[in-house]
mmCIF file of C-alpha atoms in Angstrom:
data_model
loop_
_atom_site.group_PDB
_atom_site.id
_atom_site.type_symbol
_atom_site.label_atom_id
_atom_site.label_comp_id
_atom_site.label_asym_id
_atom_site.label_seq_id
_atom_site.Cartn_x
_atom_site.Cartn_y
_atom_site.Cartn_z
ATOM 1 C CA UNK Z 653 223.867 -87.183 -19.037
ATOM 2 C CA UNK Z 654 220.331 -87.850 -18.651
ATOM 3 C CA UNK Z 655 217.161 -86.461 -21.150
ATOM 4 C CA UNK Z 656 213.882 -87.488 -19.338
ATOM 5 C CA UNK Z 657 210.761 -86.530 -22.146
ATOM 6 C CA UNK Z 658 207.147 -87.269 -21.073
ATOM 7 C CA UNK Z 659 204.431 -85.732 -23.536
ATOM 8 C CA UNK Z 660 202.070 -87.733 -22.936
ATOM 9 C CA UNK Z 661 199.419 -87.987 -26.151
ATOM 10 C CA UNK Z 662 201.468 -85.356 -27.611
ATOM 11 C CA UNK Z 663 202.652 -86.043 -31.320
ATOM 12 C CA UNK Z 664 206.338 -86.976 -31.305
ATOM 13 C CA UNK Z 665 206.929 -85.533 -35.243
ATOM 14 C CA UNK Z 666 207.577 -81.825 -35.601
ATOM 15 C CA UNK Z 667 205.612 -80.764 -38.788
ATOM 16 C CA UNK Z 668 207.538 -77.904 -39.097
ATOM 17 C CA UNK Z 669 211.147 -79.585 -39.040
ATOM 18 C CA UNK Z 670 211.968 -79.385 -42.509
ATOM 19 C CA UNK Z 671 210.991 -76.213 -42.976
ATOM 20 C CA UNK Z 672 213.005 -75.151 -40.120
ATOM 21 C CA UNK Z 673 216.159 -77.213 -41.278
ATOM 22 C CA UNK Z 674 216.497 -75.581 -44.529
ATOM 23 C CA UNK Z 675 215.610 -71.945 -43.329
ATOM 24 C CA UNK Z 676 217.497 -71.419 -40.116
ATOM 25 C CA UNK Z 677 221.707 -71.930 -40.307
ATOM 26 C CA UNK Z 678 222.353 -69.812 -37.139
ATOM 27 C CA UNK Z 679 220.982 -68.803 -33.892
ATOM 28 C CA UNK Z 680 219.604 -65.668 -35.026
ATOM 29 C CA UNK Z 681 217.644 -67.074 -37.881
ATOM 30 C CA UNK Z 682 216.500 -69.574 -35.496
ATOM 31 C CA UNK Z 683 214.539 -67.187 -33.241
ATOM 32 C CA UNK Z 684 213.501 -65.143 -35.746
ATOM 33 C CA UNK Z 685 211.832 -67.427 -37.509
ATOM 34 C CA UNK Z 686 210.341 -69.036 -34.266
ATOM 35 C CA UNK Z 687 209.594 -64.940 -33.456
ATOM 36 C CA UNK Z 688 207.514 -64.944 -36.936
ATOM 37 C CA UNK Z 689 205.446 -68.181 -36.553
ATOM 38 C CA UNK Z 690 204.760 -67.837 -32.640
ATOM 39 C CA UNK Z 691 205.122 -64.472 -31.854
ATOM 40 C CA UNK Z 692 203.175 -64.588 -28.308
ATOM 41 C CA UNK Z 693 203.964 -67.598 -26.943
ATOM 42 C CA UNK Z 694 206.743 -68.110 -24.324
ATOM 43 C CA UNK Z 695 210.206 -68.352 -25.012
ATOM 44 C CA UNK Z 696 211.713 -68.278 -21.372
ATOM 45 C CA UNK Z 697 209.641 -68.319 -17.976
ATOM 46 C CA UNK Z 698 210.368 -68.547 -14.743
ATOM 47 C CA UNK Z 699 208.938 -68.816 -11.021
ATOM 48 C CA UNK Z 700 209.765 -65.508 -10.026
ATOM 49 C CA UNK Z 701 206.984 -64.585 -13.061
ATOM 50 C CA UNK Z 702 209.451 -63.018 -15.412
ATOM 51 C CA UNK Z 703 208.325 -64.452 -18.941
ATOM 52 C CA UNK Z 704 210.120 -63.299 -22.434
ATOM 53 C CA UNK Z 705 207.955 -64.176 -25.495
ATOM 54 C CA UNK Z 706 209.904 -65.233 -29.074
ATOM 55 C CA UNK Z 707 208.972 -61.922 -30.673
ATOM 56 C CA UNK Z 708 210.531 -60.177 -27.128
ATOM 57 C CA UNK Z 709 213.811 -62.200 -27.811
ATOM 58 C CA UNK Z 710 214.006 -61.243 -31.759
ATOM 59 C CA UNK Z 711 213.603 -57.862 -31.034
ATOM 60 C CA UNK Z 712 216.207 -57.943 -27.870
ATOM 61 C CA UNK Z 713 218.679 -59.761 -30.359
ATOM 62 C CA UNK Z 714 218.161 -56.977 -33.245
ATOM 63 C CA UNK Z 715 218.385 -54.198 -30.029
ATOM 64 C CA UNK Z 716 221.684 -55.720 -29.011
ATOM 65 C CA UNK Z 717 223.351 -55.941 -32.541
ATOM 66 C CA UNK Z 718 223.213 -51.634 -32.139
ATOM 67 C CA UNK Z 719 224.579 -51.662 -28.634
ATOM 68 C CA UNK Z 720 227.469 -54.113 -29.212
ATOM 69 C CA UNK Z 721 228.238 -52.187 -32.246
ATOM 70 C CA UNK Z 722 228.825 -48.878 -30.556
ATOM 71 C CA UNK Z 723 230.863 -50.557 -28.154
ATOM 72 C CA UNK Z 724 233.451 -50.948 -31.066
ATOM 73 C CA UNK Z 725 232.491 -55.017 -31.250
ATOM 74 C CA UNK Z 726 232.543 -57.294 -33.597
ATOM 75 C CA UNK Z 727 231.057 -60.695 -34.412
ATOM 76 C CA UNK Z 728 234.276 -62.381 -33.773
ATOM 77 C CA UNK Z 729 235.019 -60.766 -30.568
ATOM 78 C CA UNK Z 730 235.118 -63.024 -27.958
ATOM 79 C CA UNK Z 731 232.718 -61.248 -24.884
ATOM 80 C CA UNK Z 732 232.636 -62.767 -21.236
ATOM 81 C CA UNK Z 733 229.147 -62.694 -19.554
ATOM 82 C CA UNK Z 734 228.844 -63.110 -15.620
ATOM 83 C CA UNK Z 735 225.517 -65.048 -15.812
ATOM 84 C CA UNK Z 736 222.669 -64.412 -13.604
ATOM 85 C CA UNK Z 737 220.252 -67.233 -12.818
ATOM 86 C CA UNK Z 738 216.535 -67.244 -14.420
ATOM 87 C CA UNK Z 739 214.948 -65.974 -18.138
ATOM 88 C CA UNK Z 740 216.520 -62.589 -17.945
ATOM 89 C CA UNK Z 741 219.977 -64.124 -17.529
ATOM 90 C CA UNK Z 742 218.904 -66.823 -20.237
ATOM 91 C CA UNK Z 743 217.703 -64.042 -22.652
ATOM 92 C CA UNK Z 744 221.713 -62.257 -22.463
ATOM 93 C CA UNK Z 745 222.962 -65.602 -23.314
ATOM 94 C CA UNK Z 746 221.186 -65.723 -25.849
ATOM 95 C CA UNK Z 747 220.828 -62.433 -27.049
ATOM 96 C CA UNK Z 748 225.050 -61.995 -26.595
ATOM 97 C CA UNK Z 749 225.303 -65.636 -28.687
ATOM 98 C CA UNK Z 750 223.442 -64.698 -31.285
ATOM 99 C CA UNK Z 751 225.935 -61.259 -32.074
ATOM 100 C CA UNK Z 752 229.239 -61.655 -31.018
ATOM 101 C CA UNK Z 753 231.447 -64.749 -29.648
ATOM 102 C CA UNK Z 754 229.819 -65.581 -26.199
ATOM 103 C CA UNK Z 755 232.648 -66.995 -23.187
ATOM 104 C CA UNK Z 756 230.283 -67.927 -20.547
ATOM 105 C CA UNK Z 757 231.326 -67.782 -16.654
ATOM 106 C CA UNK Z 758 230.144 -68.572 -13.362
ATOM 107 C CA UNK Z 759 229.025 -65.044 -11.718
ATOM 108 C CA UNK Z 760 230.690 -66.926 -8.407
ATOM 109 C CA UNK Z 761 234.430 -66.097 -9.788
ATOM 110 C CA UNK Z 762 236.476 -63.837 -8.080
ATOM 111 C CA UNK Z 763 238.137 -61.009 -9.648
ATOM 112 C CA UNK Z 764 241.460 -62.617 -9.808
ATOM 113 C CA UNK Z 765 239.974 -65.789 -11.434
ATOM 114 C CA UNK Z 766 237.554 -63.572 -13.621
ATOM 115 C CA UNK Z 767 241.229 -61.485 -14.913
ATOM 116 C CA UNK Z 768 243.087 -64.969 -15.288
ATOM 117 C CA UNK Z 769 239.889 -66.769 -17.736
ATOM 118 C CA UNK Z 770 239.554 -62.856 -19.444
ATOM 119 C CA UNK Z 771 243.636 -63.349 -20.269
ATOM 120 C CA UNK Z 772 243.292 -67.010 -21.152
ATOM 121 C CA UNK Z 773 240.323 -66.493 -23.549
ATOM 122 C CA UNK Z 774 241.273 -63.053 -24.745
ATOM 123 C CA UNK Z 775 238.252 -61.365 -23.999
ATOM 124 C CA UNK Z 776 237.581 -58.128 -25.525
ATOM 125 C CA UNK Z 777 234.853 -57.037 -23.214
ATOM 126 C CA UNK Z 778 232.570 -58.281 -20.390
ATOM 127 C CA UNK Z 779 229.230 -57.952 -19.899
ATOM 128 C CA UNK Z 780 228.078 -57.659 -15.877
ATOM 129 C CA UNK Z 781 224.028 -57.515 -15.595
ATOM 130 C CA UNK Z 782 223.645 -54.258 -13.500
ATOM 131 C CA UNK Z 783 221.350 -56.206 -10.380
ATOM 132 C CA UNK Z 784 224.265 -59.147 -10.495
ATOM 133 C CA UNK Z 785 226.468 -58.436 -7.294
ATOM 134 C CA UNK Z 786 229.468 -59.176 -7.688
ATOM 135 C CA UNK Z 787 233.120 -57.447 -6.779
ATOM 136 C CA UNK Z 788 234.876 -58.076 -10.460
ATOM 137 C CA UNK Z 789 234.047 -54.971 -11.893
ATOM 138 C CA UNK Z 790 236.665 -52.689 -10.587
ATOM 139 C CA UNK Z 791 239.199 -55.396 -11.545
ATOM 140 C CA UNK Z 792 237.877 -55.432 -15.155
ATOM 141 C CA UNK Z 793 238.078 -51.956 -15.353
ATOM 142 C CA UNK Z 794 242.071 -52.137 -13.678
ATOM 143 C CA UNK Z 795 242.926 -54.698 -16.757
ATOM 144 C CA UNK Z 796 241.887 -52.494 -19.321
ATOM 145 C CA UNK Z 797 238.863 -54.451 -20.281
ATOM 146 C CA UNK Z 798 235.827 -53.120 -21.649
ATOM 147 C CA UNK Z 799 233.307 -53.381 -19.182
ATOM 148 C CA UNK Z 800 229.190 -53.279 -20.213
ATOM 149 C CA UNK Z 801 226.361 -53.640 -18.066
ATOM 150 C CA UNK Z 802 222.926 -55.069 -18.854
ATOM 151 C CA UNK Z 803 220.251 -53.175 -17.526
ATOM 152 C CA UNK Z 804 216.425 -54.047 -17.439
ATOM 153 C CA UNK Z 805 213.559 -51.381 -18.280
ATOM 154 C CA UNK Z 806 210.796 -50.829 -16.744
ATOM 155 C CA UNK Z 807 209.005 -52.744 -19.252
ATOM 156 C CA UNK Z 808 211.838 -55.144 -19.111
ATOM 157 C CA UNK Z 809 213.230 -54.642 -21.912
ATOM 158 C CA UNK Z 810 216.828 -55.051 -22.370
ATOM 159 C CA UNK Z 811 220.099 -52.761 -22.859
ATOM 160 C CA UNK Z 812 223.590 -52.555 -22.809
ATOM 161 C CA UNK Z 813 225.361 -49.179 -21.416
ATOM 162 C CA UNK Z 814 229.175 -48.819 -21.557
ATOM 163 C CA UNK Z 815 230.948 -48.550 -18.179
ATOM 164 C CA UNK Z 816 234.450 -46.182 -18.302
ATOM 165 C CA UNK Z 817 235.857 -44.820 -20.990
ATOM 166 C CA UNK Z 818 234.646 -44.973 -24.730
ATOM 167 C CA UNK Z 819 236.395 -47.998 -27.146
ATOM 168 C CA UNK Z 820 237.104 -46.187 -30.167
ATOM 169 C CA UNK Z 821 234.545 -46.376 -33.039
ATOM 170 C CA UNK Z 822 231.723 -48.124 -33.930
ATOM 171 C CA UNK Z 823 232.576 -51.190 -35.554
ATOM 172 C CA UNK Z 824 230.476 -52.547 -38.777
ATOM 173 C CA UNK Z 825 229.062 -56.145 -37.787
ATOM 174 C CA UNK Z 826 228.435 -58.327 -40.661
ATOM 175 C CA UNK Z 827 225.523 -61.271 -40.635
ATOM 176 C CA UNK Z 828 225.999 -64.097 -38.605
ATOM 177 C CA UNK Z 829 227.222 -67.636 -40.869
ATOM 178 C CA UNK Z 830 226.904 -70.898 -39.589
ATOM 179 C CA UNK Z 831 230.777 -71.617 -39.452
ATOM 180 C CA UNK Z 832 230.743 -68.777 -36.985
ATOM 181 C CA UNK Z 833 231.672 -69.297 -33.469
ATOM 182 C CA UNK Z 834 229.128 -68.529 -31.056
ATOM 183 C CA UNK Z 835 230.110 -69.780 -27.640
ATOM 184 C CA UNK Z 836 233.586 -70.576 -26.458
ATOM 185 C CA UNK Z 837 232.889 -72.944 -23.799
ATOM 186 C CA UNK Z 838 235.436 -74.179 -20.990
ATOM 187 C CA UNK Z 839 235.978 -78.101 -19.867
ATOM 188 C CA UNK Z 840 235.879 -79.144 -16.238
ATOM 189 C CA UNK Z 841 239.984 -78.945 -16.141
ATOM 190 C CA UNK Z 842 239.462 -82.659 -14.697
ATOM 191 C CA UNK Z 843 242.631 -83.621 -16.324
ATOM 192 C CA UNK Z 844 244.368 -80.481 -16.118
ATOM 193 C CA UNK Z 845 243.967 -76.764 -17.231
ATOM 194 C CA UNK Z 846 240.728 -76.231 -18.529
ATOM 195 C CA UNK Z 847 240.297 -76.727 -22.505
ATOM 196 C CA UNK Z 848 238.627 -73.974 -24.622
ATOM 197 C CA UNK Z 849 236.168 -75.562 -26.680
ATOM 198 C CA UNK Z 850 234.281 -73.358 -29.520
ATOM 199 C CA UNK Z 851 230.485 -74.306 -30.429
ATOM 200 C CA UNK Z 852 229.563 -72.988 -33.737
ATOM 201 C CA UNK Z 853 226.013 -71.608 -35.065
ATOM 202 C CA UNK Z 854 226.064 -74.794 -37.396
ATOM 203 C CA UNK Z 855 227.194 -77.363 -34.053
ATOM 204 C CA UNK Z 856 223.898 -75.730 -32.172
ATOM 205 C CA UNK Z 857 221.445 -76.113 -35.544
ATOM 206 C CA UNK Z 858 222.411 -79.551 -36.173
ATOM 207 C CA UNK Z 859 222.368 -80.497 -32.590
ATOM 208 C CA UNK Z 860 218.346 -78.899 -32.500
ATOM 209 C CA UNK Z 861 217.945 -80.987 -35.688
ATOM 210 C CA UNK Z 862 218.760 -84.241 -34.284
ATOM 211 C CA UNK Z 863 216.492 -83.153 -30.931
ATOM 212 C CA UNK Z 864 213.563 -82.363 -33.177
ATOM 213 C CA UNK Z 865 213.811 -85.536 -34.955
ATOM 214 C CA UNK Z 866 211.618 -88.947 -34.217
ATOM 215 C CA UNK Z 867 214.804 -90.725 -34.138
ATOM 216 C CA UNK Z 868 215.662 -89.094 -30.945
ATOM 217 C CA UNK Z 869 213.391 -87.009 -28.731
ATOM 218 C CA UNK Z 870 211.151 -85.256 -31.489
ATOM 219 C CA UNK Z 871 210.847 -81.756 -29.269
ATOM 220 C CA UNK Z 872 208.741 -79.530 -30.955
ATOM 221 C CA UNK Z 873 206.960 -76.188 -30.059
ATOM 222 C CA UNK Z 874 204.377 -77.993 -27.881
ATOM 223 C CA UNK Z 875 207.514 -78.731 -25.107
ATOM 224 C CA UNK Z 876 208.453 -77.066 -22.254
ATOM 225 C CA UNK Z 877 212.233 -78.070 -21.170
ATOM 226 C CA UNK Z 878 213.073 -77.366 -17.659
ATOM 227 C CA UNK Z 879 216.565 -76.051 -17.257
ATOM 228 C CA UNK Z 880 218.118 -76.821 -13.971
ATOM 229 C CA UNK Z 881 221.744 -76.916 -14.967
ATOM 230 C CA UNK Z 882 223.751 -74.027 -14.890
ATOM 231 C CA UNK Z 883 223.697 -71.449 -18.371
ATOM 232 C CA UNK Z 884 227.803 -71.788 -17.981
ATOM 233 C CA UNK Z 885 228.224 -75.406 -18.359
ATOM 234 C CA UNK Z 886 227.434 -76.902 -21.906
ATOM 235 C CA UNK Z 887 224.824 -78.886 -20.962
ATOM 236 C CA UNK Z 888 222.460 -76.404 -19.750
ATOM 237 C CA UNK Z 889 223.583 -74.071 -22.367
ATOM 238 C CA UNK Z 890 223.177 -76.019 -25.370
ATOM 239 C CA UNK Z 891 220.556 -79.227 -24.558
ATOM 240 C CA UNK Z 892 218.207 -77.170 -21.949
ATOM 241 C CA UNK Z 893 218.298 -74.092 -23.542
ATOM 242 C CA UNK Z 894 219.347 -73.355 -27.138
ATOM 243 C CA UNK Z 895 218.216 -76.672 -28.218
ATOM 244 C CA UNK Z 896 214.469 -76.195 -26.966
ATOM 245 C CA UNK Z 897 214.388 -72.370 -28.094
ATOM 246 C CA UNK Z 898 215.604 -73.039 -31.512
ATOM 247 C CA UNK Z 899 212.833 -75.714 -31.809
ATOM 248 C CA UNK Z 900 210.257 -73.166 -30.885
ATOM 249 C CA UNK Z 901 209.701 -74.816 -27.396
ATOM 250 C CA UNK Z 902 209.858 -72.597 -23.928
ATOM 251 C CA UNK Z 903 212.453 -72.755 -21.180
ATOM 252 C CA UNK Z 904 211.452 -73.027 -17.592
ATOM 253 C CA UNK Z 905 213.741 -71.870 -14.976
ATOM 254 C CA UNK Z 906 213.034 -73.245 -11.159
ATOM 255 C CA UNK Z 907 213.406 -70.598 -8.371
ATOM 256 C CA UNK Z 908 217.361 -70.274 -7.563
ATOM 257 C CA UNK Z 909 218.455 -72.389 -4.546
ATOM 258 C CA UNK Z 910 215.388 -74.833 -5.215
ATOM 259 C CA UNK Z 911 215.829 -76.421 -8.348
ATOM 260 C CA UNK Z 912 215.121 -79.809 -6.338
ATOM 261 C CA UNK Z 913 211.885 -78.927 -4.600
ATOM 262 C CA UNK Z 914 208.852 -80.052 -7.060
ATOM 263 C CA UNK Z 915 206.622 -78.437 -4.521
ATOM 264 C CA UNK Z 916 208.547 -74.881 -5.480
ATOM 265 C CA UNK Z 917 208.380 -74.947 -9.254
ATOM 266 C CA UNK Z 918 207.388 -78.466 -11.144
ATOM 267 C CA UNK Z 919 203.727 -78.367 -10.426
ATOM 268 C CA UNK Z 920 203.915 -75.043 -11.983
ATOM 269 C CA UNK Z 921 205.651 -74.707 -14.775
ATOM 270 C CA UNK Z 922 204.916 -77.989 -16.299
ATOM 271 C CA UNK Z 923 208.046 -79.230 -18.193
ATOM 272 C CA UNK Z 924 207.967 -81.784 -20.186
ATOM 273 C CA UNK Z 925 211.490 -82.303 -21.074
ATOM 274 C CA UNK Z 926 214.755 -82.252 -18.926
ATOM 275 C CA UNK Z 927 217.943 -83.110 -19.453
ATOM 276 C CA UNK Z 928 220.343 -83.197 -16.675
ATOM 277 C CA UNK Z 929 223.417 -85.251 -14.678
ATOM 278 C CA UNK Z 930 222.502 -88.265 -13.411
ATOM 279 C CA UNK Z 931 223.196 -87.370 -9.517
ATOM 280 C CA UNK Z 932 221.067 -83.987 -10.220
ATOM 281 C CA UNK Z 933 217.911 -86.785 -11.488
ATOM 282 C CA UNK Z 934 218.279 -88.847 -8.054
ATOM 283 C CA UNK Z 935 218.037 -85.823 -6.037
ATOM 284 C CA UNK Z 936 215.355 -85.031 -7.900
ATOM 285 C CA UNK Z 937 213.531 -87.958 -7.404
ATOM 286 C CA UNK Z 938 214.068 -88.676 -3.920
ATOM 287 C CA UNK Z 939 212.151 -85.351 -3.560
ATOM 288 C CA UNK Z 940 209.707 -86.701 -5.136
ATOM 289 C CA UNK Z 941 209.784 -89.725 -3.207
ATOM 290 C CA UNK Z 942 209.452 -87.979 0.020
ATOM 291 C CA UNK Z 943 206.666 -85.688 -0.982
#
């Protein structure tokens, strides 16, 4: 894995890291206290001109807690999310991380291989965003699953509505602690099944810690990390976008389909920070090379 940072005259020391370090344990503290200090500025932006500010994500996190609740779950329920490309699907991964125990998955699966990781990972519910298509929901609904769908506002705000029957009662969801698992994360299966591998509030805060710090990269609010690898593998989850949004930096997402073409999206949004697979960088950069 490769992290490319160019800041030019930037400063490489964040003056707010040890405030941040002793404040912020999990990622809802995290973006709340980003949400406090920068309000306005950009949390997650994209080509297709859909931009979430910090205070936008603290309040969709807080709006969430409410909506998971009446579902009947719990911080340690494990919930499956079919992710959709760009900031809104960013800001559910998030938003779902941040409240309950987030299981990741390609929105490509088919319903028999979205049933068989559901079974594996004992998922207690899934969450499908309403303009994803994709055929799994009648199977998820067949299994007994709970099924919710994220729907966008007009304003763009953020919900979660039920699909089927109700789940029983609302359940009482306790604070967020840094021993807390927040995603459940599954290995490449390279050397047989795939592994299930937790990532805890406290993994993610020490992991930002160590990519805020001069020693390493020194991110701070002033970067813009471009995330081109896919919000269901760990690398794009946790180094392009928790890591930089926990820092108090903004996440660029290229257009979907052309996350290779500068002329679509680099000139634009401006990163400053990237951190992908070596084969991803060449391609990259013969791009560039040819423009």
């Amino acid at each position: 894995m490769l992290n490319v940072h160019d800041r030019g005259s930037l400063p490489l020391r964040n003056a707010q890291a040890g405030e941040w370090a002793e404040e912020c344990r999990t990622i809802g503290e995290a973006i709340a206290w980003q949400a406090r200090v920068r309000g306005g500025s950009p949390a997650l932006v994209d080509a297709e001109s859909h931009g979430v500010t910090f205070a936008q994500l603290q309040t969709c996190i807080a709006s969430f807690a409410g909506d998971l609740a009446r579902a009947g779950l719990t911080r340690e329920d494990r919930v499956g999310l079919l992710v959709a490309p760009g900031a809104l699907g960013a800001q559910l991964v998030v938003t779902l991380a941040a409240n309950t125990t987030l299981v990741p998955l390609n929105p490509a699966l088919t319903p028999p291989e979205i049933i068989e990781v559901a079974k594996r990972a004992e998922l207690k519910a899934i969450v499908i965003p309403r303009w994803l298509d994709t055929p799994g929901r009648p199977a998820i609904l067949a299994q007994g699953i709970a099924l919710l769908e994220a729907v966008a506002a007009a304003d763009g705000a953020l919900g979660l509505e039920p699909v089927g029957p109700a789940r029983g009662p609302a359940a009482q969801v306790r604070p967020a602690r840094d021993s807390d698992v927040a995603l459940v994360l599954r290995s490449s299966g390279s050397t047989g099944a795939p592994k299930l591998i937790p990532v805890t509030h406290g993994n993610l805060v020490a992991i930002a810690q160590r990519h805020g710090s001069d020693l390493w990269y020194g991110l701070t609010a002033q970067d813009r990390a471009a995330c081109i690898s896919p919000l269901y593998y760990a690398t794009g989850l946790k180094s392009s976008l928790f890591v930089p949004l926990m820092l108090g930096a903004s996440v660029a997402f290229p257009p979907a389909g052309r996350k290779l073409d500068r002329a679509e999206w680099l000139d634009v949004l401006k990163p400053t920070y990237l951190s992908v697979s070596p084969g991803l960088l060449n391609g990259i950069l013969d791009r560039l090379r040819a423009s």
